[in-house]
mmCIF file of C-alpha atoms in Angstrom:
data_model
loop_
_atom_site.group_PDB
_atom_site.id
_atom_site.type_symbol
_atom_site.label_atom_id
_atom_site.label_comp_id
_atom_site.label_asym_id
_atom_site.label_seq_id
_atom_site.Cartn_x
_atom_site.Cartn_y
_atom_site.Cartn_z
ATOM 1 C CA GLY A 1 0.005 -0.051 0.051
ATOM 2 C CA LEU A 2 0.936 3.659 -0.096
ATOM 3 C CA PRO A 3 2.844 4.707 3.056
ATOM 4 C CA ILE A 4 1.063 7.069 5.458
ATOM 5 C CA LEU A 5 3.911 9.693 4.983
ATOM 6 C CA ILE A 6 3.216 10.012 1.206
ATOM 7 C CA ARG A 7 -0.667 9.986 2.067
ATOM 8 C CA VAL A 8 -0.308 13.015 4.452
ATOM 9 C CA CYS A 9 2.181 14.729 1.978
ATOM 10 C CA ARG A 10 -0.254 14.380 -0.858
ATOM 11 C CA ALA A 11 -3.123 15.579 1.169
ATOM 12 C CA MET A 12 -1.337 18.644 2.203
ATOM 13 C CA ARG A 13 0.139 19.294 -1.340
ATOM 14 C CA GLU A 14 -2.600 22.133 -1.905
ATOM 15 C CA TRP A 15 -0.936 24.165 0.872
ATOM 16 C CA ASP A 16 2.494 23.022 0.690
ATOM 17 C CA SER A 17 4.255 20.992 -1.993
ATOM 18 C CA ASN A 18 7.488 20.841 0.037
ATOM 19 C CA PRO A 19 6.448 20.146 3.583
ATOM 20 C CA VAL A 20 8.923 20.218 6.685
ATOM 21 C CA ILE A 21 8.947 16.910 8.335
ATOM 22 C CA VAL A 22 10.591 16.418 11.788
ATOM 23 C CA ILE A 23 12.160 13.137 12.227
ATOM 24 C CA ASN A 24 14.663 11.262 14.511
ATOM 25 C CA PRO A 25 17.898 11.242 12.483
ATOM 26 C CA SER A 26 18.292 7.425 12.919
ATOM 27 C CA PHE A 27 15.494 7.017 10.503
ATOM 28 C CA GLU A 28 16.851 9.660 7.802
ATOM 29 C CA MET A 29 17.613 7.013 5.101
ATOM 30 C CA ASP A 30 14.193 5.387 5.734
ATOM 31 C CA PHE A 31 12.268 8.675 5.210
ATOM 32 C CA LYS A 32 14.481 9.596 2.127
ATOM 33 C CA GLN A 33 13.766 6.233 0.586
ATOM 34 C CA VAL A 34 10.157 6.619 0.872
ATOM 35 C CA LEU A 35 10.206 10.299 -0.417
ATOM 36 C CA ASP A 36 12.516 9.287 -3.271
ATOM 37 C CA THR A 37 10.355 6.067 -4.200
ATOM 38 C CA PHE A 38 7.209 8.337 -4.542
ATOM 39 C CA ASN A 39 8.872 11.349 -5.871
ATOM 40 C CA GLN A 40 7.850 13.493 -2.978
ATOM 41 C CA ARG A 41 9.856 16.623 -1.993
ATOM 42 C CA ALA A 42 10.133 17.531 1.666
ATOM 43 C CA GLU A 43 12.503 19.358 3.949
ATOM 44 C CA LEU A 44 13.781 17.057 6.678
ATOM 45 C CA VAL A 45 14.338 18.500 10.249
ATOM 46 C CA TYR A 46 16.046 16.451 13.026
ATOM 47 C CA GLN A 47 14.913 15.935 16.520
ATOM 48 C CA LYS A 48 17.279 13.377 18.183
ATOM 49 C CA ASP A 49 15.421 13.201 21.376
ATOM 50 C CA PRO A 50 11.591 12.670 21.519
ATOM 51 C CA LEU A 51 11.011 15.787 23.528
ATOM 52 C CA GLY A 52 7.414 16.580 22.296
ATOM 53 C CA MET A 53 5.623 18.415 19.654
ATOM 54 C CA GLY A 54 6.762 21.909 21.060
ATOM 55 C CA ASP A 55 10.339 20.983 20.537
ATOM 56 C CA ALA A 56 9.820 19.530 17.091
ATOM 57 C CA VAL A 57 8.299 22.935 16.102
ATOM 58 C CA LEU A 58 11.165 24.849 17.669
ATOM 59 C CA ARG A 59 13.663 22.521 15.558
ATOM 60 C CA ALA A 60 11.861 23.572 12.501
ATOM 61 C CA ASP A 61 11.464 27.137 13.496
ATOM 62 C CA GLU A 62 13.967 28.622 10.618
ATOM 63 C CA LEU A 63 12.039 26.654 7.927
ATOM 64 C CA ILE A 64 8.515 27.548 9.142
ATOM 65 C CA ALA A 65 8.994 31.146 10.354
ATOM 66 C CA ASN A 66 7.097 32.745 7.432
ATOM 67 C CA ASP A 67 4.376 30.075 7.335
ATOM 68 C CA ALA A 68 0.975 31.177 8.258
ATOM 69 C CA ASP A 69 -0.106 27.669 9.364
ATOM 70 C CA VAL A 70 1.749 24.871 10.930
ATOM 71 C CA TYR A 71 0.130 21.359 10.902
ATOM 72 C CA ASN A 72 1.198 18.585 13.350
ATOM 73 C CA PHE A 73 0.443 14.903 12.452
#
């Protein structure tokens, strides 16, 4: 089937064709492989320790600073 990552990216395409995705760096290659396989662009931001959604948003701050909306899934 279609990976949930790709489903969410496609659902958000109307608002953002190059979403910012916060991931654990241990899974970088897995995420890149899925994104490449489905020809999906995304900016990856790394959160080494699972410190919550607020910390994830802070990690992505430079990339989302000018966005009017931030969606958390």
